[in-house]
Short mmCIF file of C-alpha atoms in Angstrom, two decimals:
data_model
loop_
_atom_site.label_atom_id
_atom_site.label_comp_id
_atom_site.label_asym_id
_atom_site.label_seq_id
_atom_site.Cartn_x
_atom_site.Cartn_y
_atom_site.Cartn_z
CA VAL A 1 -0.03 -0.10 0.06
CA VAL A 2 1.15 3.49 -1.28
CA THR A 3 1.35 6.51 1.64
CA ASP A 4 -0.16 8.79 0.88
CA MET A 5 1.64 12.45 1.11
CA ARG A 6 -0.66 13.81 3.44
CA THR A 7 -0.60 10.28 5.57
CA GLN A 8 3.69 10.80 5.02
CA LEU A 9 3.47 14.47 6.04
CA GLY A 10 2.24 13.64 9.74
CA ARG A 11 5.09 10.76 10.14
CA THR A 12 7.77 12.94 9.05
CA ALA A 13 6.83 15.56 10.81
CA SER A 14 5.62 14.20 13.72
CA ASP A 15 9.61 12.52 13.84
CA LEU A 16 11.46 15.94 13.46
CA VAL A 17 8.51 17.69 16.54
CA GLU A 18 10.44 14.17 18.14
CA SER A 19 13.50 14.64 17.51
CA ASP A 20 14.69 18.04 17.43
CA PRO A 21 13.18 20.46 20.06
CA ARG A 22 13.64 23.29 17.36
CA VAL A 23 10.47 22.19 15.94
CA ALA A 24 7.06 23.90 15.82
CA VAL A 25 3.91 23.21 13.85
CA VAL A 26 1.67 25.64 12.93
CA LEU A 27 -1.85 23.98 11.96
CA ALA A 28 -5.33 25.84 11.48
CA GLU A 29 -7.43 22.22 11.43
CA ILE A 30 -6.38 20.41 8.59
CA SER A 31 -5.05 17.07 9.07
CA VAL A 32 -4.80 18.01 12.35
CA ASP A 33 -5.80 14.10 12.57
CA ARG A 34 -2.24 13.00 11.16
CA PHE A 35 -0.55 14.75 14.67
CA ALA A 36 -2.44 13.48 17.21
CA ARG A 37 0.35 12.26 18.95
CA VAL A 38 2.72 14.96 19.08
CA MET A 39 -0.27 17.16 19.93
CA ARG A 40 -0.28 15.38 23.03
CA SER A 41 3.87 15.32 23.12
CA ALA A 42 4.95 18.69 22.54
CA PRO A 43 1.64 20.40 23.90
CA ASP A 44 3.92 24.40 23.21
CA ARG A 45 5.22 23.20 19.87
CA VAL A 46 2.15 21.75 17.97
CA ILE A 47 -0.88 24.16 17.78
CA ASN A 48 -3.13 24.23 16.01
CA VAL A 49 -4.59 27.88 15.33
CA GLY A 50 -8.21 27.23 14.54
CA ILE A 51 -9.50 29.02 11.48
CA MET A 52 -7.43 31.89 10.83
CA GLU A 53 -5.19 31.86 8.18
CA GLN A 54 -3.34 35.25 8.21
CA THR A 55 -2.82 33.67 11.75
CA LEU A 56 -2.02 30.90 10.96
CA VAL A 57 1.19 32.60 8.83
CA GLY A 58 2.25 34.71 11.48
CA VAL A 59 1.89 32.38 14.36
CA GLY A 60 5.14 30.32 12.72
CA ALA A 61 6.99 33.54 12.04
CA GLY A 62 6.07 34.26 14.58
CA PHE A 63 8.43 30.87 16.44
CA ALA A 64 10.76 31.96 13.27
CA MET A 65 11.94 34.80 14.77
CA GLU A 66 12.71 32.81 18.32
CA GLY A 67 14.61 30.94 16.74
CA PHE A 68 12.45 27.78 15.58
CA HIS A 69 11.82 25.58 12.84
CA THR A 70 8.70 26.67 11.60
CA ILE A 71 6.52 23.68 9.60
CA VAL A 72 3.09 25.37 8.73
CA HIS A 73 0.10 23.45 6.87
CA THR A 74 -3.32 24.03 5.12
CA MET A 75 -4.82 23.90 2.11
CA ALA A 76 -2.84 25.40 -0.65
CA PRO A 77 -5.75 27.84 -1.35
CA PHE A 78 -6.22 29.36 2.05
CA LEU A 79 -1.72 28.82 3.27
CA VAL A 80 -0.32 30.67 -0.01
CA GLU A 81 -3.15 32.71 -1.21
CA ARG A 82 -5.12 34.02 1.28
CA PRO A 83 -2.12 35.00 3.60
CA PHE A 84 -0.13 35.78 0.44
CA GLU A 85 0.91 38.84 2.33
CA GLN A 86 2.07 37.34 6.04
CA VAL A 87 3.89 35.21 3.78
CA LYS A 88 5.63 37.35 1.77
CA LEU A 89 6.59 40.32 4.47
CA ASP A 90 6.17 37.66 7.81
CA PHE A 91 8.65 35.50 6.54
CA GLY A 92 10.19 36.74 3.50
CA TYR A 93 10.45 40.41 4.19
CA GLN A 94 11.77 39.47 7.51
CA GLY A 95 13.99 36.73 5.88
CA LEU A 96 13.07 34.31 8.45
CA GLY A 97 13.74 31.01 7.55
CA GLY A 98 10.75 28.27 7.42
CA THR A 99 8.13 25.14 5.16
CA LEU A 100 5.41 26.38 4.32
CA VAL A 101 3.44 22.30 3.25
CA SER A 102 -0.51 22.27 1.10
CA VAL A 103 -2.48 19.82 0.39
CA GLY A 104 -5.12 19.79 -2.80
CA ALA A 105 -2.89 22.12 -5.14
CA PRO A 106 -3.86 22.85 -7.70
CA TYR A 107 -7.26 20.70 -7.58
CA ASP A 108 -6.96 17.94 -5.92
CA TYR A 109 -9.92 17.14 -4.01
CA GLY A 110 -11.73 18.45 -7.44
CA THR A 111 -14.67 17.70 -5.90
CA GLU A 112 -14.69 20.90 -3.48
CA GLY A 113 -14.77 23.20 -6.30
CA GLY A 114 -13.48 26.89 -8.18
CA THR A 115 -12.21 27.38 -4.53
CA HIS A 116 -10.73 25.10 -3.64
CA HIS A 117 -8.83 25.09 -6.69
CA ALA A 118 -4.60 27.26 -6.11
CA PRO A 119 -3.23 26.57 -10.10
CA GLY A 120 -1.03 29.65 -9.27
CA ASP A 121 0.33 28.40 -5.62
CA VAL A 122 3.82 27.94 -7.32
CA ALA A 123 3.92 31.59 -9.61
CA LEU A 124 2.94 33.16 -6.13
CA MET A 125 5.25 31.49 -4.51
CA LEU A 126 7.82 32.10 -6.62
CA THR A 127 6.89 36.76 -6.27
CA VAL A 128 8.57 35.99 -3.10
CA PRO A 129 12.97 36.78 -3.45
CA GLY A 130 14.77 33.53 -1.75
CA SER A 131 12.33 31.33 -1.22
CA GLU A 132 12.54 27.65 -2.77
CA VAL A 133 9.93 25.82 -4.35
CA LEU A 134 9.01 21.93 -4.44
CA VAL A 135 6.51 19.49 -5.63
CA PRO A 136 8.16 16.34 -4.50
CA GLY A 137 5.98 13.31 -7.23
CA CYS A 138 5.70 10.93 -4.47
CA ALA A 139 5.70 10.74 -0.09
CA ALA A 140 8.90 9.07 -0.12
CA GLU A 141 10.21 12.17 -1.64
CA LEU A 142 8.41 14.17 0.48
CA ASP A 143 9.97 12.47 3.27
CA THR A 144 13.24 12.74 1.48
CA VAL A 145 12.93 16.70 1.28
CA LEU A 146 11.42 17.47 4.22
CA ARG A 147 13.88 16.35 6.51
CA GLY A 148 17.02 18.33 3.79
CA THR A 149 15.22 21.15 4.26
CA TYR A 150 13.32 21.94 7.17
CA ALA A 151 15.92 23.64 9.16
CA ASN A 152 18.40 25.35 5.93
CA GLY A 153 17.05 28.51 7.20
CA ARG A 154 15.38 29.74 3.98
CA LEU A 155 11.43 30.15 2.97
CA THR A 156 10.67 26.81 1.67
CA TYR A 157 6.89 26.26 -0.04
CA LEU A 158 6.13 22.21 0.19
CA ARG A 159 3.66 21.83 -1.88
CA THR A 160 1.75 17.75 -1.61
CA SER A 161 -0.40 16.04 -4.72
CA VAL A 162 -2.98 13.09 -3.93
CA ALA A 163 -0.76 12.17 -7.02
CA GLN A 164 2.20 9.94 -6.79
CA ASN A 165 4.90 9.11 -9.08
CA ASP A 166 5.82 5.42 -9.40
CA GLU A 167 9.94 5.59 -8.63
CA ALA A 168 11.00 7.64 -5.97
CA PHE A 169 14.62 9.64 -6.28
CA ASP A 170 16.60 11.29 -3.97
CA VAL A 171 15.53 14.43 -4.96
CA ALA A 172 16.68 18.14 -3.15
CA PRO A 173 17.00 21.81 -4.06
CA GLY A 174 18.57 22.83 -7.48
CA ARG A 175 18.20 19.05 -8.19
CA ALA A 176 17.19 17.67 -11.54
CA HIS A 177 16.96 13.98 -13.11
CA VAL A 178 17.82 12.53 -16.42
CA ILE A 179 15.29 9.80 -16.19
CA ARG A 180 15.57 8.94 -20.35
CA ARG A 181 17.03 10.63 -23.33
CA GLY A 182 16.28 10.90 -26.62
CA ALA A 183 16.64 13.70 -30.18
CA ARG A 184 14.15 15.73 -30.57
CA ALA A 185 12.77 17.04 -27.51
CA THR A 186 13.08 17.40 -23.83
CA VAL A 187 10.27 17.43 -22.02
CA VAL A 188 10.17 18.33 -18.56
CA ALA A 189 8.54 16.64 -16.07
CA VAL A 190 7.02 18.74 -12.33
CA GLY A 191 6.55 15.87 -10.09
CA PRO A 192 3.12 13.54 -9.97
CA MET A 193 3.93 14.64 -13.64
CA LEU A 194 6.62 12.40 -13.96
CA THR A 195 5.20 8.59 -14.21
CA ARG A 196 1.98 9.62 -16.59
CA THR A 197 5.03 11.32 -18.77
CA LEU A 198 6.70 9.00 -18.77
CA ALA A 199 3.53 6.98 -19.93
CA ALA A 200 3.07 9.87 -22.47
CA THR A 201 6.46 9.31 -24.42
CA GLU A 202 7.08 5.86 -24.54
CA GLY A 203 8.21 5.32 -27.87
CA LEU A 204 9.19 8.97 -28.83
CA ASP A 205 12.82 9.77 -29.98
CA VAL A 206 12.78 12.52 -26.35
CA THR A 207 14.71 13.30 -23.40
CA VAL A 208 13.13 13.25 -20.42
CA LEU A 209 13.81 15.64 -17.14
CA TYR A 210 12.45 14.86 -13.56
CA THR A 211 12.92 18.14 -11.29
CA ALA A 212 10.81 17.99 -7.52
CA SER A 213 12.36 21.83 -6.95
CA VAL A 214 10.95 24.51 -9.32
CA ALA A 215 13.18 27.58 -7.04
CA PRO A 216 15.74 26.48 -6.98
CA PHE A 217 16.54 24.82 -11.23
CA ASP A 218 18.80 22.69 -11.68
CA ALA A 219 19.59 25.17 -14.41
CA GLU A 220 23.60 23.65 -15.45
CA GLY A 221 21.97 19.78 -15.11
CA PHE A 222 19.06 21.25 -17.82
CA ALA A 223 20.98 23.13 -19.92
CA ALA A 224 23.66 20.12 -19.80
CA VAL A 225 20.68 17.85 -21.96
CA ALA A 226 19.12 20.04 -23.71
CA GLY A 227 21.69 19.96 -26.20
CA ASP A 228 22.63 22.95 -29.09
CA ASP A 229 18.91 23.64 -30.58
CA PRO A 230 16.38 22.67 -27.84
CA SER A 231 13.59 22.08 -28.39
CA VAL A 232 11.60 22.35 -24.70
CA ILE A 233 8.53 21.07 -23.13
CA ALA A 234 7.34 21.43 -19.79
CA VAL A 235 4.44 18.98 -18.05
CA GLU A 236 3.77 20.62 -15.64
CA PRO A 237 0.64 20.83 -12.38
CA PHE A 238 0.17 24.60 -11.95
CA TYR A 239 -0.50 27.11 -14.72
CA GLU A 240 1.44 26.45 -17.88
CA GLY A 241 4.16 28.73 -18.26
CA THR A 242 5.33 29.05 -14.89
CA LEU A 243 8.59 27.12 -15.53
CA THR A 244 9.30 28.79 -18.78
CA PRO A 245 10.87 31.92 -17.25
CA ALA A 246 13.23 28.89 -15.38
CA LEU A 247 13.90 26.71 -18.85
CA THR A 248 14.46 30.82 -20.64
CA ASP A 249 17.11 31.99 -18.52
CA ALA A 250 19.43 28.31 -18.63
CA LEU A 251 19.08 28.75 -22.44
CA ARG A 252 19.58 31.94 -23.04
CA HIS A 253 22.62 32.31 -24.89
CA VAL A 254 20.55 29.14 -27.62
CA PRO A 255 17.85 29.86 -30.30
CA SER A 256 15.04 27.59 -28.23
CA ARG A 257 11.95 26.50 -28.37
CA PHE A 258 9.74 26.38 -25.48
CA ALA A 259 5.72 24.61 -24.94
CA SER A 260 4.40 24.42 -21.89
CA ILE A 261 1.62 21.32 -20.82
CA GLY A 262 -0.16 23.04 -17.59
CA VAL A 263 -2.62 23.65 -16.26
CA PRO A 264 -4.82 25.96 -18.33
CA ARG A 265 -5.38 29.62 -17.16
CA ARG A 266 -8.78 30.23 -16.69
CA PHE A 267 -11.07 28.77 -13.91
CA ILE A 268 -12.32 25.48 -13.60
CA THR A 269 -15.98 25.02 -12.75
CA THR A 270 -16.55 21.88 -13.20
CA TYR A 271 -16.62 18.89 -10.24
CA GLY A 272 -15.87 15.94 -10.47
CA THR A 273 -12.43 12.76 -9.11
CA LEU A 274 -9.09 14.89 -10.05
CA GLU A 275 -8.46 12.11 -12.22
CA GLU A 276 -11.59 13.78 -14.14
CA HIS A 277 -10.24 16.53 -14.32
CA ASP A 278 -6.85 16.08 -15.23
CA HIS A 279 -9.01 14.49 -18.33
CA GLU A 280 -10.69 17.36 -19.10
CA LEU A 281 -7.33 19.22 -19.34
CA GLY A 282 -5.47 17.43 -21.13
CA LEU A 283 -2.97 16.40 -18.16
CA ASP A 284 -3.62 12.72 -18.21
CA ALA A 285 -1.25 10.33 -20.01
CA ALA A 286 -3.53 10.28 -23.15
CA GLY A 287 -3.59 14.13 -23.21
CA ILE A 288 -0.07 14.29 -22.31
CA ARG A 289 0.88 12.83 -24.99
CA HIS A 290 -0.98 14.19 -28.31
CA ARG A 291 0.19 17.35 -27.31
CA VAL A 292 3.49 16.38 -26.89
CA ALA A 293 3.34 14.11 -30.64
CA SER A 294 1.36 17.86 -31.62
CA ILE A 295 4.80 19.64 -30.98
CA LEU A 296 7.56 17.80 -32.06
CA GLU A 297 5.18 17.27 -35.30
CA ASP A 298 4.77 20.57 -36.48
CA GLY A 299 6.97 22.54 -33.89
CA SER A 300 5.00 24.32 -32.04
CA SER A 301 2.53 23.69 -29.88
CA GLY A 302 0.05 26.49 -31.53
CA ALA A 303 -0.63 29.03 -28.34
CA SER A 304 0.70 28.32 -25.49
CA SER A 305 3.99 27.24 -27.61
CA ARG A 306 6.87 30.66 -27.42
CA ARG A 307 10.71 30.94 -29.20
CA ALA A 308 12.41 32.77 -27.74
CA SER A 309 16.01 33.59 -29.24
CA THR A 310 19.01 35.45 -28.08
CA MET B 1 27.81 59.77 38.04
CA ALA B 2 25.84 59.22 34.95
CA ILE B 3 23.58 61.92 34.22
CA ARG B 4 19.17 60.68 33.84
CA ILE B 5 17.76 60.83 31.08
CA GLY B 6 14.51 61.47 30.79
CA VAL B 7 11.22 61.37 28.30
CA ASP B 8 11.93 65.07 27.23
CA ASP B 9 15.70 64.01 26.49
CA VAL B 10 13.60 61.97 23.80
CA ARG B 11 11.99 63.99 22.63
CA ALA B 12 14.85 66.16 21.55
CA LEU B 13 15.86 63.35 20.31
CA MET B 14 12.59 62.76 17.56
CA ALA B 15 12.94 65.81 16.64
CA ARG B 16 16.09 64.67 15.05
CA ALA B 17 14.31 62.38 12.62
CA THR B 18 12.42 64.56 10.54
CA GLY B 19 10.89 63.89 7.00
CA ASP B 20 8.40 62.29 7.85
CA GLU B 21 5.77 65.07 9.45
CA LYS B 22 3.10 62.77 8.05
CA HIS B 23 3.05 61.05 10.54
CA ASP B 24 3.80 63.48 13.31
CA GLU B 25 0.61 62.12 15.88
CA SER B 26 1.45 58.58 15.29
CA SER B 27 4.53 58.93 16.85
CA THR B 28 3.91 61.95 19.71
CA SER B 29 1.27 59.96 19.99
CA THR B 30 3.39 55.94 21.42
CA LEU B 31 6.18 58.77 22.69
CA ASP B 32 4.55 58.09 26.24
CA ALA B 33 4.26 54.86 26.61
CA ILE B 34 7.26 53.14 25.04
CA TRP B 35 9.20 55.70 26.92
CA VAL B 36 7.49 53.52 30.18
CA LEU B 37 8.50 50.32 28.58
CA TYR B 38 11.74 51.23 28.22
CA ASP B 39 12.64 52.91 31.34
CA ARG B 40 10.88 51.07 33.17
CA VAL B 41 8.43 47.55 32.90
CA LEU B 42 11.13 45.45 30.01
CA ARG B 43 13.58 43.61 30.54
CA ILE B 44 16.13 44.19 28.25
CA ASP B 45 20.21 45.06 27.50
CA PRO B 46 20.69 47.56 24.64
CA SER B 47 24.46 45.85 24.42
CA ALA B 48 23.26 42.68 23.96
CA PRO B 49 19.68 43.41 22.07
CA ARG B 50 19.22 38.98 21.06
CA ASP B 51 20.35 37.72 24.61
CA GLU B 52 17.33 35.23 25.24
CA ALA B 53 16.43 36.86 27.96
CA ARG B 54 14.81 39.81 27.02
CA ASP B 55 11.44 40.62 26.52
CA ARG B 56 10.31 41.15 24.03
CA PHE B 57 8.71 44.60 21.54
CA ILE B 58 7.16 44.53 18.67
CA LEU B 59 6.14 47.61 17.59
CA SER B 60 2.97 46.53 14.81
CA LYS B 61 1.44 49.11 13.50
CA GLY B 62 5.04 50.59 11.94
CA HIS B 63 4.04 53.86 11.38
CA GLY B 64 5.26 57.00 12.36
CA PRO B 65 8.50 55.24 14.34
CA SER B 66 10.71 58.38 15.31
CA ALA B 67 9.64 58.49 18.76
CA TYR B 68 10.15 53.89 19.16
CA TYR B 69 13.68 55.07 17.52
CA ALA B 70 14.62 58.08 19.86
CA VAL B 71 13.59 56.00 22.67
CA LEU B 72 15.93 53.25 21.59
CA ALA B 73 19.01 55.74 20.64
CA ALA B 74 18.56 57.10 24.08
CA MET B 75 18.86 53.53 25.77
CA GLY B 76 22.25 52.74 23.76
CA PHE B 77 20.97 50.50 21.46
CA PHE B 78 22.25 52.19 18.29
CA ALA B 79 24.47 55.88 17.66
CA GLU B 80 21.85 58.79 18.09
CA GLU B 81 23.75 60.26 14.84
CA LEU B 82 21.11 57.58 12.54
CA LEU B 83 18.40 60.25 13.29
CA ASP B 84 19.73 62.39 11.55
CA GLY B 85 19.82 61.28 8.82
CA PHE B 86 16.04 59.09 9.39
CA LEU B 87 14.62 58.11 5.85
CA GLU B 88 17.68 58.98 4.08
CA HIS B 89 19.27 56.49 1.29
CA GLY B 90 21.85 54.81 3.05
CA ASN B 91 20.54 54.95 6.76
CA PRO B 92 18.76 52.08 8.86
CA LEU B 93 15.92 54.63 9.36
CA GLY B 94 13.13 53.98 7.41
CA SER B 95 9.57 54.93 7.88
CA HIS B 96 8.88 51.81 8.84
CA PRO B 97 11.25 49.09 10.65
CA ASP B 98 13.46 46.30 10.25
CA ARG B 99 14.27 43.94 11.59
CA ASN B 100 17.32 43.44 10.24
CA GLN B 101 18.83 47.11 9.76
CA VAL B 102 18.06 48.49 12.97
CA PRO B 103 19.64 46.75 16.69
CA GLY B 104 16.79 46.16 19.24
CA VAL B 105 13.85 45.74 16.61
CA GLU B 106 11.92 42.51 16.91
CA ALA B 107 9.59 42.50 13.74
CA SER B 108 9.44 44.26 10.83
CA THR B 109 6.31 45.93 10.04
CA GLY B 110 4.45 48.39 8.39
CA SER B 111 1.98 47.05 7.13
CA LEU B 112 -0.87 47.16 9.29
CA GLY B 113 -2.10 43.96 11.57
CA HIS B 114 1.03 41.98 11.38
CA GLY B 115 2.70 42.12 14.30
CA LEU B 116 0.63 40.32 17.36
CA ALA B 117 -0.11 37.81 15.80
CA LEU B 118 3.69 37.83 15.35
CA GLY B 119 3.62 38.50 18.58
CA VAL B 120 1.05 35.49 19.37
CA GLY B 121 4.13 33.18 18.02
CA THR B 122 7.15 34.72 19.98
CA ALA B 123 4.52 33.87 23.08
CA LEU B 124 4.37 30.28 22.65
CA ALA B 125 7.74 30.26 21.47
CA LEU B 126 8.88 31.75 24.73
CA ARG B 127 6.23 29.41 26.00
CA ALA B 128 8.15 25.88 24.44
CA LYS B 129 11.74 27.86 26.19
CA ALA B 130 10.52 27.25 29.62
CA LEU B 131 11.30 31.26 29.04
CA HIS B 132 8.38 31.23 32.12
CA GLU B 133 9.82 35.52 33.14
CA GLN B 134 9.93 36.81 29.90
CA ARG B 135 6.66 38.65 28.15
CA VAL B 136 6.00 40.26 24.68
CA VAL B 137 3.89 43.34 24.77
CA VAL B 138 2.89 44.59 21.53
CA LEU B 139 2.24 47.75 20.31
CA CYS B 140 -0.99 48.17 17.95
CA GLY B 141 -2.78 51.25 17.36
CA ASP B 142 -6.22 51.99 16.98
CA ALA B 143 -6.87 52.48 13.36
CA GLU B 144 -4.79 49.37 13.31
CA LEU B 145 -7.19 47.38 14.94
CA ASN B 146 -9.73 47.91 11.84
CA GLU B 147 -7.27 45.31 10.50
CA GLY B 148 -9.67 42.18 11.00
CA SER B 149 -6.52 39.81 11.23
CA ASN B 150 -5.53 41.04 14.56
CA TRP B 151 -8.72 40.05 16.17
CA GLU B 152 -8.15 36.61 15.44
CA ALA B 153 -4.14 37.19 16.75
CA ILE B 154 -6.93 38.27 20.34
CA MET B 155 -9.50 35.12 19.36
CA LEU B 156 -6.45 33.00 19.50
CA ALA B 157 -4.43 34.19 22.71
CA SER B 158 -6.91 33.83 25.19
CA HIS B 159 -7.83 30.73 23.83
CA LEU B 160 -4.30 30.24 24.62
CA ARG B 161 -4.32 31.65 27.61
CA LEU B 162 -1.00 33.50 26.86
CA SER B 163 -0.08 34.98 30.30
CA ASN B 164 3.00 36.09 29.12
CA LEU B 165 1.28 38.57 26.40
CA THR B 166 0.63 42.50 26.39
CA LEU B 167 -1.14 44.70 24.53
CA LEU B 168 -0.98 47.78 23.86
CA VAL B 169 -2.87 49.95 22.95
CA ILE B 170 -2.53 53.03 21.61
CA ASP B 171 -5.71 54.65 20.90
CA ASN B 172 -5.65 58.23 19.19
CA HIS B 173 -8.78 58.23 17.91
CA SER B 174 -7.64 58.35 14.06
CA SER B 175 -10.13 55.42 13.33
CA GLU B 176 -12.63 55.91 11.43
CA LEU B 177 -14.77 53.10 13.35
CA SER B 178 -15.38 53.51 16.44
CA MET B 179 -13.42 51.71 18.24
CA ASP B 180 -15.47 51.66 22.31
CA PRO B 181 -15.77 49.95 24.10
CA TRP B 182 -12.10 48.59 24.34
CA LEU B 183 -12.91 47.11 27.97
CA GLU B 184 -16.51 45.32 27.84
CA ARG B 185 -14.62 44.53 23.25
CA PHE B 186 -11.84 42.85 24.81
CA ALA B 187 -13.39 41.38 28.09
CA SER B 188 -15.89 39.82 25.84
CA PHE B 189 -12.87 38.24 23.74
CA GLY B 190 -11.73 36.68 27.21
CA TRP B 191 -8.68 39.51 28.54
CA SER B 192 -7.84 41.17 30.97
CA ALA B 193 -7.93 45.21 29.95
CA VAL B 194 -7.56 48.46 31.49
CA ALA B 195 -7.30 51.73 29.87
CA VAL B 196 -5.23 54.75 31.18
CA ASP B 197 -3.95 57.97 30.99
CA GLY B 198 -1.70 57.84 27.78
CA HIS B 199 0.32 60.91 28.43
CA ASP B 200 0.39 58.91 32.80
CA HIS B 201 3.47 57.46 33.38
CA ALA B 202 2.83 55.70 36.59
CA ALA B 203 -0.24 54.92 35.51
CA LEU B 204 1.00 54.03 32.07
CA GLU B 205 4.05 51.16 33.96
CA GLY B 206 1.59 49.97 36.68
CA ALA B 207 -0.96 48.81 33.66
CA LEU B 208 2.42 47.63 31.39
CA ALA B 209 3.70 45.62 34.22
CA ALA B 210 0.67 43.41 35.65
CA ARG B 211 0.32 40.15 34.12
CA SER B 212 -2.34 38.43 34.85
CA ASP B 213 -2.49 34.45 35.53
CA ASP B 214 -4.16 32.68 33.43
CA GLY B 215 -4.44 35.18 29.73
CA PRO B 216 -3.25 38.10 27.05
CA ASN B 217 -3.68 41.22 28.96
CA ALA B 218 -4.82 45.11 27.37
CA VAL B 219 -3.59 48.54 27.80
CA VAL B 220 -5.58 51.12 25.90
CA ALA B 221 -3.58 54.43 26.54
CA ASP B 222 -6.15 57.11 25.30
CA ILE B 223 -4.55 59.49 23.47
CA PRO B 224 -7.38 62.71 23.56
CA GLU B 225 -7.22 64.14 19.92
CA GLY B 226 -5.26 66.96 19.77
CA GLU B 227 -3.13 65.98 22.45
CA TRP B 228 -0.88 63.68 20.23
#
């Protein structure tokens, strides 16, 4: 049985609370059941503030001002978007480290509808200078990155997902992995998009690069595999084009073609399961294959393709 | 023998920090309370502004910080000469204080409604570190308390019984909305609250030194219109 990332968050963060007396966890009702043990054993450091997200982030930053490694958690729209100024100022501007861990993005809880979607979370976090943005692809990777970054003194946005890849990699900030090598294009799969991207590109002559680290992005590793005449296709679990600035910057000295397959920039008004949303938006394996094939065929992806040159 | 400084000396220091006249009333209305805090209530060593054993003060509203800066300078947190370069490019003293640039400043504030939640987190952290004697004082303006984020934090602080947290409200009557009745309002949120004359040093000292055993404290310092 594969552990879901939300349960893994509870386990890993609880381990950290018990092993490191400078870890504090601040919750806002969401996932409280996953922290029941440490709420009893370390009640001074595991706090459920209730339904108040500005205060959730502010309290987390207050702990950080006192030297604690704070893990702040709730659903993505209520962690990043609603209290964004607290994220930007209380952590970012003050130069404080801390880990913001979300569930629910981009539309993981599809039946909840658009009020609970957050495909813009990563783009928003990328506007906070110095922040790390990590999107692990499975529970084991979540465990790795949380343990690896919780005490690194930086503001880290850690986005968990319901969808998971079949295989775990040794992920870390700024590290990408070459999964498959090919000649016609470099497909960059982010976080939980990897397994479906591998299925979508089966038999196609493309390189597949995997990253769970959106910021910092492994620009050097990417440029090395992209080659002299790059054609790049990003497969993103957030608004399409979010990764494009990092990709174009990495290839700024080489005329390159870019396309993005990600969440379209419109409100999603349908209900249903995560899988149904993926299918509707062309983000399941079949939809990705169709898009990749058409990009390879005509060298463009239509509206979302971009051409950059130096 | 050291010459004892008084609030008039601080006022003279304030006069050196010019250029933020739009916030003159915001600043002068905090002068007596901040002076009393640093002179008589808070235990903070200017030579060790990040000492673990210190009390913590957060100027939540951030606006009109020249009184705060003048008190910090008078206490020896930084050189008085910095006040002469207030707001100038390259000088650390801007119109909203920055914890990473100004010795003694605990929080970078200016956007209203952030400091009290930071204070709640700080008070929780002190509790978690078993620093039970230390306390956190957060200064908010009356108009700042229009911001809903404060009322989240006010609700939470009493729920968590943060007796090491004091909210000092400088009520200089700048709020467009009536915030009265202050004491009943705080009491309904589970806080102990007192109102004092915001220029009366003895009353301020008595109210700010008090600490209830079972929950947070609010001190509403009244600054009548025109007496800023």
